[in-house]
mmCIF file of C-alpha atoms and ligand atoms in Angstrom:
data_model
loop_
_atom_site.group_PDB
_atom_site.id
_atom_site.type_symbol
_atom_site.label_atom_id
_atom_site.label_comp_id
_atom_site.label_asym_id
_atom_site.label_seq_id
_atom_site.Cartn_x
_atom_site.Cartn_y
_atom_site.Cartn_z
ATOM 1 C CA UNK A 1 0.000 0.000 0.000
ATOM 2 C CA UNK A 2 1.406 3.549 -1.017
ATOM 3 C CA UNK A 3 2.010 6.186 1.404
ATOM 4 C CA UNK A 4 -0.854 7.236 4.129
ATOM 5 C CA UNK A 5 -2.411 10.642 2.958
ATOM 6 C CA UNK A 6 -2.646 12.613 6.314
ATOM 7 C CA UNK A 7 -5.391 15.803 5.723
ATOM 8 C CA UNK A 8 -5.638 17.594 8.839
ATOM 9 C CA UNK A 9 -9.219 19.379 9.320
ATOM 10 C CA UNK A 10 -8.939 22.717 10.411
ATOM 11 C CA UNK A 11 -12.302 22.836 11.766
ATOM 12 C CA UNK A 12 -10.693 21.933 14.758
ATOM 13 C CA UNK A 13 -8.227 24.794 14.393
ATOM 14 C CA UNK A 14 -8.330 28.305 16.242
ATOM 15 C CA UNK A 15 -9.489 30.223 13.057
ATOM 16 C CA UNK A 16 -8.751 33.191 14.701
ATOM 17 C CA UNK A 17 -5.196 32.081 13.924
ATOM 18 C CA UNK A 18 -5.732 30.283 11.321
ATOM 19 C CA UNK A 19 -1.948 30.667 9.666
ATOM 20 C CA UNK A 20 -0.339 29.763 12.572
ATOM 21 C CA UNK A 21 -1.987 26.453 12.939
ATOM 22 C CA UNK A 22 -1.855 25.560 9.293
ATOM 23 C CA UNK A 23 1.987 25.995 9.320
ATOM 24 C CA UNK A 24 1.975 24.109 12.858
ATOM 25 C CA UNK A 25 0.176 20.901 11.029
ATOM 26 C CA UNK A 26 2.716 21.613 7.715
ATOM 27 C CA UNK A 27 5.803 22.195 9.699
ATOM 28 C CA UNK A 28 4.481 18.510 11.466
ATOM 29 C CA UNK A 29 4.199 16.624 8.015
ATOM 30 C CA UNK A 30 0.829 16.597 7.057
ATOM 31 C CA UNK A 31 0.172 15.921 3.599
ATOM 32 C CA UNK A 32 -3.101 17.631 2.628
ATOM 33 C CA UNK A 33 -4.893 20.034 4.681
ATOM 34 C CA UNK A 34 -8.837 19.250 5.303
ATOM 35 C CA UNK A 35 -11.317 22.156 4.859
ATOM 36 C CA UNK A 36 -14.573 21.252 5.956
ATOM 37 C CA UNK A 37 -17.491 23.674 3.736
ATOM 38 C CA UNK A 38 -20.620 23.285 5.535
ATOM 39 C CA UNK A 39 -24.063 25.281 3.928
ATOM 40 C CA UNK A 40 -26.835 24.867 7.260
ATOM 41 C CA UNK A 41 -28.526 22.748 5.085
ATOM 42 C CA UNK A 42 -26.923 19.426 3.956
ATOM 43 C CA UNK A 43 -26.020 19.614 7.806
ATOM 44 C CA UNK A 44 -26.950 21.339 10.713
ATOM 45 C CA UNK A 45 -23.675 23.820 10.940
ATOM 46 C CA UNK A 46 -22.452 26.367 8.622
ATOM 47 C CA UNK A 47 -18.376 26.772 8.747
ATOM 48 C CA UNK A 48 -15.878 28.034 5.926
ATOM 49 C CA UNK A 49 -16.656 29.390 2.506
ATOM 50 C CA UNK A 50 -15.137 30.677 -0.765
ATOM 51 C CA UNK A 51 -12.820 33.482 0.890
ATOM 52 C CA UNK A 52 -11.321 31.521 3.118
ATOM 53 C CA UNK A 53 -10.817 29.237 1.013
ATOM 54 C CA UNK A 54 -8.844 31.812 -0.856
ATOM 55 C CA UNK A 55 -7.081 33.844 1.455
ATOM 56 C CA UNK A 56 -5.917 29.950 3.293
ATOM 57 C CA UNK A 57 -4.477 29.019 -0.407
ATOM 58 C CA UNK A 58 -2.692 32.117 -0.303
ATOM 59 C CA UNK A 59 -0.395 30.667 3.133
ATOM 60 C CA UNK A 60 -0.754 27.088 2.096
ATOM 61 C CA UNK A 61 2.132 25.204 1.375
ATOM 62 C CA UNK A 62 0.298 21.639 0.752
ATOM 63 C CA UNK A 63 -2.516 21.070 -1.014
ATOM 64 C CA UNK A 64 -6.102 21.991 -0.564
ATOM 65 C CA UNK A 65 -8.864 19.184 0.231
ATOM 66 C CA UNK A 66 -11.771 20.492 0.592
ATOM 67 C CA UNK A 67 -15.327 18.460 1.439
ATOM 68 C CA UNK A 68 -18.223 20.074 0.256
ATOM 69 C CA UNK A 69 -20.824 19.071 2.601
ATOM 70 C CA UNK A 70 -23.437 21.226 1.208
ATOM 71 C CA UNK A 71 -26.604 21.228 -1.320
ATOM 72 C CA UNK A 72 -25.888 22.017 -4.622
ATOM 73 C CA UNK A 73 -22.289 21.357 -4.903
ATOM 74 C CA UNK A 74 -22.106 22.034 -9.028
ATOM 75 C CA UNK A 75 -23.283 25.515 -8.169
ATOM 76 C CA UNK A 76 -20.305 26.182 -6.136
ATOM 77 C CA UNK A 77 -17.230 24.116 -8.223
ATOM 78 C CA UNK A 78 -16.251 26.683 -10.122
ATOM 79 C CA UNK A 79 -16.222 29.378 -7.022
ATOM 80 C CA UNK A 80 -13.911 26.846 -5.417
ATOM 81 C CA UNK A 81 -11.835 25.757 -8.332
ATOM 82 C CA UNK A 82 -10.926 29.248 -8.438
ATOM 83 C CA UNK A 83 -10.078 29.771 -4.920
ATOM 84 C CA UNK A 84 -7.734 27.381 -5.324
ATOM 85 C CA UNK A 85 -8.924 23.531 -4.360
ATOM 86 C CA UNK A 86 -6.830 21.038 -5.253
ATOM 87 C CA UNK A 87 -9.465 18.200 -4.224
ATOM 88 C CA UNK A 88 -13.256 19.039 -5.027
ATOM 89 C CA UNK A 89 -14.969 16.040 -2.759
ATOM 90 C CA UNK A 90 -19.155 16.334 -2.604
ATOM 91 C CA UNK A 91 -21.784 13.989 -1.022
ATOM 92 C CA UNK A 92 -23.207 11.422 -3.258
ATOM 93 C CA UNK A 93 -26.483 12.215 -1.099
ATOM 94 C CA UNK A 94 -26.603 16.277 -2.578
ATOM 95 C CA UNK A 95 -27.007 14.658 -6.080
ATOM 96 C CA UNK A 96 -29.329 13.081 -8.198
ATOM 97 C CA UNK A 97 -27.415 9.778 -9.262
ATOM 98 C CA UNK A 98 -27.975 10.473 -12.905
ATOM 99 C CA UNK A 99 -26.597 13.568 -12.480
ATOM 100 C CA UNK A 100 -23.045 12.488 -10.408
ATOM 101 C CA UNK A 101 -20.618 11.492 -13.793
ATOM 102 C CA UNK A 102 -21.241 14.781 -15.387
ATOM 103 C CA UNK A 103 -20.457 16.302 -11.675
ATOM 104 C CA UNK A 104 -16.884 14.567 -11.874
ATOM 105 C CA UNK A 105 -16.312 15.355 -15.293
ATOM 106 C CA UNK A 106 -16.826 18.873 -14.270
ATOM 107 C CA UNK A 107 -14.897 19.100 -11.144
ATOM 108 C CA UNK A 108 -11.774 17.240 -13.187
ATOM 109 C CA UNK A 109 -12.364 20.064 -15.978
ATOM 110 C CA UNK A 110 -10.893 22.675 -13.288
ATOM 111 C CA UNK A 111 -7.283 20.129 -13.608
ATOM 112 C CA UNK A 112 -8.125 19.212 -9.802
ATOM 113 C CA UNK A 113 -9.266 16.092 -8.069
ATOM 114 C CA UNK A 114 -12.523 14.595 -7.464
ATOM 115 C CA UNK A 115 -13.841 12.921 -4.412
ATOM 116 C CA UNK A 116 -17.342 11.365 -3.439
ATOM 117 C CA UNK A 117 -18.887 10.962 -0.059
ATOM 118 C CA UNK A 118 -20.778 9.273 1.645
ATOM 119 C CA UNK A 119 -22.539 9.395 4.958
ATOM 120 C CA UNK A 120 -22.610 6.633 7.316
ATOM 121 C CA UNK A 121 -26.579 5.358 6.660
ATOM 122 C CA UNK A 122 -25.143 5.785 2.926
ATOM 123 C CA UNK A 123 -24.387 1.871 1.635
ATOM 124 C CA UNK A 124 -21.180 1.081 -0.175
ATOM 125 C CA UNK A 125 -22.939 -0.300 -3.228
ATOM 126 C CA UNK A 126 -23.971 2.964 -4.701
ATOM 127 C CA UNK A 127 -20.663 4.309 -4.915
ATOM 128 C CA UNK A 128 -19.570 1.201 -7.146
ATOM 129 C CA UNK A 129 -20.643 2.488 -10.486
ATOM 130 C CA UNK A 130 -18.538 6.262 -10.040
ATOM 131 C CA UNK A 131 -15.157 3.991 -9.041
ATOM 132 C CA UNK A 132 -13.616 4.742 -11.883
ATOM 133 C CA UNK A 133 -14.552 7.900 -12.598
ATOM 134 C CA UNK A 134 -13.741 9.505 -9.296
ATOM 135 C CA UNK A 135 -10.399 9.517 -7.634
ATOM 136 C CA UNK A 136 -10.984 9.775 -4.157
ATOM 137 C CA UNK A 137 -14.204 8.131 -2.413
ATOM 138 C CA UNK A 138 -14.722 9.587 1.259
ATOM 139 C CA UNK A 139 -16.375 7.440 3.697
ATOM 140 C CA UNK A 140 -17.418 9.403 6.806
ATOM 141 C CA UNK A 141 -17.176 7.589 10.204
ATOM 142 C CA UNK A 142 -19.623 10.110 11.536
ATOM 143 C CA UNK A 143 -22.217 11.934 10.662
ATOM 144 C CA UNK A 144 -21.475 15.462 9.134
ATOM 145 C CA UNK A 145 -21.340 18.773 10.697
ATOM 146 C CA UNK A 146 -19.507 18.741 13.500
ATOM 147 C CA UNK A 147 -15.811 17.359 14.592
ATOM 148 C CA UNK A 148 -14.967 15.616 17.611
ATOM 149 C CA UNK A 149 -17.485 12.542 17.589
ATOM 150 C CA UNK A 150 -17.171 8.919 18.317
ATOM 151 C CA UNK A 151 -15.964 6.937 15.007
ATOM 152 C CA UNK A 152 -18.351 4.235 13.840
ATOM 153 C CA UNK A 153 -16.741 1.147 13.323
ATOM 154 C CA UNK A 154 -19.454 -0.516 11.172
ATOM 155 C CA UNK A 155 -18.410 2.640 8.876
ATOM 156 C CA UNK A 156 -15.459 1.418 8.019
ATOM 157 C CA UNK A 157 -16.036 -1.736 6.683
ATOM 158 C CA UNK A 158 -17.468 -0.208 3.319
ATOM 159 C CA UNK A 159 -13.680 0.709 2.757
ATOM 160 C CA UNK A 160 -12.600 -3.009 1.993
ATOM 161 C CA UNK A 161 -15.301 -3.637 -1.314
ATOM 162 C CA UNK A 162 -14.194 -0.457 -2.181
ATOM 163 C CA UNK A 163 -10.737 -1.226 -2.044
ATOM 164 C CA UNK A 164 -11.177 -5.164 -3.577
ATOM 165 C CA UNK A 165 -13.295 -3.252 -6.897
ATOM 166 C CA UNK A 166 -10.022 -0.378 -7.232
ATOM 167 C CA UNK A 167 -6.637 -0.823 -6.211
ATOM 168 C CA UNK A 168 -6.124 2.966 -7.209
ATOM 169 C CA UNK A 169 -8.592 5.097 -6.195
ATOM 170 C CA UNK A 170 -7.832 7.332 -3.043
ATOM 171 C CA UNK A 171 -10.162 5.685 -0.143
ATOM 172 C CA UNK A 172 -10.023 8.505 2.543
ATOM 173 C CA UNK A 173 -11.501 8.240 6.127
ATOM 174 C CA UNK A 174 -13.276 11.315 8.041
ATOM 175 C CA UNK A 175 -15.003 11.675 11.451
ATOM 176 C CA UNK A 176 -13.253 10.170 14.679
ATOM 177 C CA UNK A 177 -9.657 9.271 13.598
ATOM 178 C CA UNK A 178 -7.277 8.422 15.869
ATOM 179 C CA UNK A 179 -3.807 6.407 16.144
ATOM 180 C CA UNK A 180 -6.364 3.303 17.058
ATOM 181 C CA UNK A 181 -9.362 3.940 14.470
ATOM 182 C CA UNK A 182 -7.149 5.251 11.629
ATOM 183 C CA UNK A 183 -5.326 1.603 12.284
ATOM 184 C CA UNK A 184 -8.243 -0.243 11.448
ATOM 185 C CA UNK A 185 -9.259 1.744 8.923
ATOM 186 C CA UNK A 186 -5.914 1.327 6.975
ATOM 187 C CA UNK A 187 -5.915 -2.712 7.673
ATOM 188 C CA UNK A 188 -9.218 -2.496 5.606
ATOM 189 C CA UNK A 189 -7.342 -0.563 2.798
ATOM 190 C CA UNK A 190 -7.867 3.274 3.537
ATOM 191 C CA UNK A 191 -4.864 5.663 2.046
ATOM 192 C CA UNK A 192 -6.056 8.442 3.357
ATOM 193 C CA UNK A 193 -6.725 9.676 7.021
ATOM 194 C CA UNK A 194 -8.482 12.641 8.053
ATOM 195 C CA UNK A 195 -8.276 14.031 11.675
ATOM 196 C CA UNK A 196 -9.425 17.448 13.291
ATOM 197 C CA UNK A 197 -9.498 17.045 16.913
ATOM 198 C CA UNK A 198 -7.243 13.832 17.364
ATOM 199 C CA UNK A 199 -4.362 16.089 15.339
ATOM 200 C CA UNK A 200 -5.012 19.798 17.065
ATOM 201 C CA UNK A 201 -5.774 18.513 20.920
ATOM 202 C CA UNK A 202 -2.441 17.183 20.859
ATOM 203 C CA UNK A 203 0.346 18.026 22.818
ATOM 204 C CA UNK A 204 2.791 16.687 20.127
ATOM 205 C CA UNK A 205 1.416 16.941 16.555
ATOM 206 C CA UNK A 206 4.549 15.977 14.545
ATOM 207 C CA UNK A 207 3.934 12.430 16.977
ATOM 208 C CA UNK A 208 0.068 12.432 16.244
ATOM 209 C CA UNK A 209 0.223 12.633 12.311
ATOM 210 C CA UNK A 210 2.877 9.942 12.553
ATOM 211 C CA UNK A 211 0.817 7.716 14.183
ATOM 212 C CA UNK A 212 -1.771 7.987 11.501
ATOM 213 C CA UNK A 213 0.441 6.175 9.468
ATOM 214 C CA UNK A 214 1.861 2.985 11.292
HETATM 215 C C1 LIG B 1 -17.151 16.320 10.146
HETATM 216 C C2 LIG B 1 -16.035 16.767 9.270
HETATM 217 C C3 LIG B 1 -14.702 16.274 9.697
HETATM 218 C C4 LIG B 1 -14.265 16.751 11.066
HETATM 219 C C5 LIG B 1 -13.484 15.623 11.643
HETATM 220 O O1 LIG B 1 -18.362 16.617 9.560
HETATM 221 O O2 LIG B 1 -16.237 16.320 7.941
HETATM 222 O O3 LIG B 1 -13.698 16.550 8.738
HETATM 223 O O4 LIG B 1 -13.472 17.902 11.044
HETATM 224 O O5 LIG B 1 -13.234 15.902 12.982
HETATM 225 P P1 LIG B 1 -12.713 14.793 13.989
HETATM 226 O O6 LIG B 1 -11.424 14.256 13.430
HETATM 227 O O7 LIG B 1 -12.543 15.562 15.262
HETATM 228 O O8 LIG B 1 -13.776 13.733 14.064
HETATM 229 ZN ZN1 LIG B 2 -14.499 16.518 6.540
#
């Protein structure tokens, strides 16, 4: 298995100093940084939007992952493309299935990376026909909207048919990662981990993103 993609979410960072704990999780080894775009709607709690979004990718020195948990998403693609996401992930739940491969081909038309997610009452099976169009897939271990909650383990079983149908695609975990949870998550074939509170509450977060990946 290639290298662990760590993607810190800065929901769990102080945004009034916001640079400072980006370079803190960059200076630590992260790979990706996590921004977590929440709309009231898709779920409860509204967060980060287009300008920040901007004015992060302005300090950022890794690149931008950002999971749209929001209605809509195609409405806002371009607005994000152009604030600089490198990773355009939406919720397979915001979309009308028929409507999901022309979503990719969009997001991919920016020359960034597409992800799907899916929430945990969300089964596997539906993502199967996007596999090869996408190239991340995003199970969530909680429900969205807020960090800080207790990872679902029957969650992350969905990674392993995902994993046995693509040996390529970016599986990524989100919601309740840990040294322990983002263990069994990569024995079931996740290459990407992310973590908000596990990674900021720490005393030592060059030691916490490490353990993420052994
Ligand atoms: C939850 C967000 C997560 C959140 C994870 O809706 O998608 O990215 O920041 O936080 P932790 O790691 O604290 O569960
Ligand atoms: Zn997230």
């Amino acid at each position: 298995m290639s290298k662990i993609i760590v993607s810190p979410s800065i929901l769990s960072a102080d945004f009034a100093n916001l640079e400072r704990d980006i370079k803190l999780v960059e200076d630590a080894g992260a790979d990706w940084l996590h921004v977590d775009v929440m709309d009231g709607h898709f779920v409860p709690n509204i967060t980060i939007g287009v300008p920040v979004v901007k004015s992060v990718k302005k300090i950022a020195q890794i690149p931008l992952d950002v999971h749209l948990m929001i209605e809509n998403p195609k409405k806002y693609v371009e607005p994000f493309a152009a604030a600089g996401a490198d990773i355009l992930t939406f919720h397979y739940e915001a979309v009308e299935p028929e409507n999901i491969v022309e979503l990719i081909k969009y997001i991919k038309s920016f020359d960034i990376m597409a992800g799907m997610s899916i929430k945990p009452k969300t089964t596997v099976d539906v993502t199967f026909p996007f596999l090869s169009y996408l190239d991340m897939i995003l199970i969530m271990t909680v429900e969205p909207g807020f960090g800080g909650q207790k990872f679902m383990p029957d969650c992350a079983e969905k990674i392993k048919p995902i994993r046995e149908l693509n040996r390529d695609i970016i599986v990524q975990v989100d919601g309740g990662i840990n040294a322990e949870t983002g263990k069994i998550c990569r024995d079931y074939g996740a290459n990407s981990l992310v973590a908000g509170s596990y990674i900021y509450s720490s005393d030592n977060i060059p030691d916490a993103i490490a353990s993420l990946r052994i």
